Amino acid sequence: MAWEAFAAIQLPAARHMKPLALRDHAREILQAVSKDISTPQSRETQTEKSLGLAPISSGAPETAAQTHGFLRAKSGFDINQLAAEYRAFAPAFFVYGTMTLSRKACIWTALFASMRQLTRRLPNP
């Protein structure tokens, strides 16, 4: 997977990480983003999510993105490396030929919402 290969070059943090650790949570994050873009949403909801303002249910279980962000931070990844990793993850959604601009926007919105979840577990600088 391209995402795993990209994560492997995020040095020095990834230097000693095994392939399984590099691709951790990829499947769960892909599934969550796919579910999100398949769920009908109002334009208002899409806008809120794209701005990081989506409501968070209190007591909701930790997401794969949150766990992923926490473990990456523990491994020494910084926020710039995490953002770059998510950019590298995006092409997985665009391999199926042509898409409307609206569909691409939905994918990016879902990825940004996932990244927002990821950053919630990062320690404050």
Coordinates of N, CA and C in Angstrom, one line a residue, residues 69-123:
G69 N -3.4 8.3 15.6 CA -2.7 9.5 15.9 C -1.9 9.4 17.2
F70 N -2.5 8.8 18.2 CA -1.8 8.7 19.5 C -0.6 7.8 19.4
L71 N -0.7 6.7 18.7 CA 0.4 5.7 18.5 C 1.5 6.3 17.6
R72 N 1.1 7.1 16.6 CA 2.1 7.8 15.8 C 2.9 8.8 16.6
A73 N 2.2 9.5 17.4 CA 2.9 10.5 18.3 C 3.8 9.8 19.2
K74 N 3.4 8.7 19.8 CA 4.3 8.0 20.7 C 5.5 7.5 20.0
S75 N 5.4 7.2 18.7 CA 6.5 6.7 17.9 C 7.4 7.9 17.4
G76 N 7.0 9.1 17.7 CA 7.8 10.3 17.4 C 7.4 11.1 16.2
F77 N 6.2 10.7 15.6 CA 5.7 11.4 14.4 C 5.2 12.8 14.9
D78 N 5.5 13.9 14.1 CA 5.0 15.2 14.5 C 3.7 15.4 13.7
I79 N 3.1 16.6 13.9 CA 1.8 16.9 13.2 C 2.0 17.0 11.7
N80 N 3.1 17.5 11.3 CA 3.4 17.7 9.9 C 3.5 16.3 9.2
Q81 N 4.2 15.4 9.9 CA 4.3 14.0 9.3 C 2.9 13.3 9.3
L82 N 2.1 13.6 10.3 CA 0.8 13.0 10.3 C -0.1 13.6 9.1
A83 N 0.0 14.9 8.9 CA -0.8 15.5 7.9 C -0.3 15.0 6.5
A84 N 1.0 14.8 6.3 CA 1.5 14.3 5.1 C 1.1 12.9 4.9
E85 N 1.0 12.1 5.9 CA 0.6 10.7 5.8 C -0.9 10.6 5.4
Y86 N -1.7 11.5 5.9 CA -3.1 11.6 5.4 C -3.2 12.0 4.0
R87 N -2.4 12.9 3.6 CA -2.4 13.3 2.1 C -2.0 12.1 1.3
A88 N -1.1 11.3 1.7 CA -0.7 10.1 1.0 C -1.8 9.1 1.0
F89 N -2.6 9.1 2.0 CA -3.7 8.1 2.1 C -4.9 8.4 1.1
A90 N -5.0 9.7 0.8 CA -6.2 10.1 -0.1 C -6.3 9.4 -1.4
P91 N -5.2 9.2 -2.2 CA -5.3 8.5 -3.5 C -6.0 7.2 -3.4
A92 N -6.0 6.5 -2.3 CA -6.7 5.2 -2.2 C -8.2 5.4 -2.6
F93 N -8.8 6.6 -2.5 CA -10.2 6.8 -2.8 C -10.4 7.3 -4.2
F94 N -9.3 7.6 -4.9 CA -9.4 8.2 -6.3 C -9.0 7.2 -7.4
V95 N -8.8 6.0 -7.1 CA -8.3 5.0 -8.1 C -9.4 4.4 -9.0
Y96 N -10.6 4.8 -8.7 CA -11.7 4.2 -9.5 C -12.2 5.0 -10.6
G97 N -11.3 5.7 -11.4 CA -11.7 6.4 -12.5 C -12.2 7.8 -12.2
T98 N -13.0 8.4 -13.1 CA -13.5 9.7 -12.9 C -14.5 9.9 -11.8
M99 N -14.5 11.0 -11.2 CA -15.5 11.3 -10.1 C -15.9 12.7 -10.3
T100 N -17.1 13.0 -9.8 CA -17.6 14.4 -9.8 C -16.8 15.2 -8.8
L101 N -16.8 16.5 -9.0 CA -16.1 17.4 -8.0 C -16.8 17.2 -6.7
S102 N -18.1 17.1 -6.7 CA -18.8 17.0 -5.4 C -18.4 15.7 -4.7
R103 N -18.2 14.6 -5.4 CA -17.8 13.4 -4.7 C -16.4 13.5 -4.2
K104 N -15.5 14.2 -4.9 CA -14.2 14.4 -4.4 C -14.2 15.3 -3.1
A105 N -15.1 16.3 -3.2 CA -15.2 17.1 -2.0 C -15.7 16.3 -0.8
C106 N -16.6 15.4 -1.0 CA -17.1 14.6 0.1 C -15.9 13.7 0.7
I107 N -15.1 13.2 -0.2 CA -14.0 12.4 0.3 C -13.0 13.2 1.1
W108 N -12.6 14.4 0.6 CA -11.7 15.2 1.3 C -12.3 15.7 2.7
T109 N -13.6 16.0 2.7 CA -14.3 16.4 3.9 C -14.2 15.2 4.9
A110 N -14.5 14.0 4.5 CA -14.4 12.8 5.4 C -13.0 12.6 5.9
L111 N -12.0 12.8 5.0 CA -10.6 12.6 5.4 C -10.2 13.7 6.4
F112 N -10.6 14.9 6.2 CA -10.3 16.0 7.2 C -11.0 15.7 8.5
A113 N -12.2 15.2 8.5 CA -12.9 14.9 9.7 C -12.1 13.8 10.5
S114 N -11.7 12.8 9.7 CA -10.9 11.7 10.3 C -9.6 12.3 10.9
M115 N -8.9 13.2 10.2 CA -7.7 13.8 10.7 C -7.9 14.6 11.9
R116 N -9.1 15.3 12.0 CA -9.4 16.1 13.2 C -9.5 15.1 14.4
Q117 N -10.1 13.9 14.2 CA -10.2 13.0 15.2 C -8.8 12.5 15.7
L118 N -8.0 12.3 14.7 CA -6.6 11.9 14.9 C -5.9 12.8 15.8
T119 N -6.0 14.1 15.6 CA -5.3 15.1 16.3 C -5.8 15.3 17.8
R120 N -7.0 14.8 18.1 CA -7.6 15.0 19.4 C -6.8 14.2 20.4
R121 N -6.1 13.2 20.0 CA -5.3 12.4 21.0 C -3.8 12.8 21.1
L122 N -3.4 13.7 20.2 CA -2.0 14.2 20.3 C -1.8 15.0 21.5
P123 N -0.6 14.8 22.1 CA -0.2 15.7 23.2 C -0.1 17.1 22.8

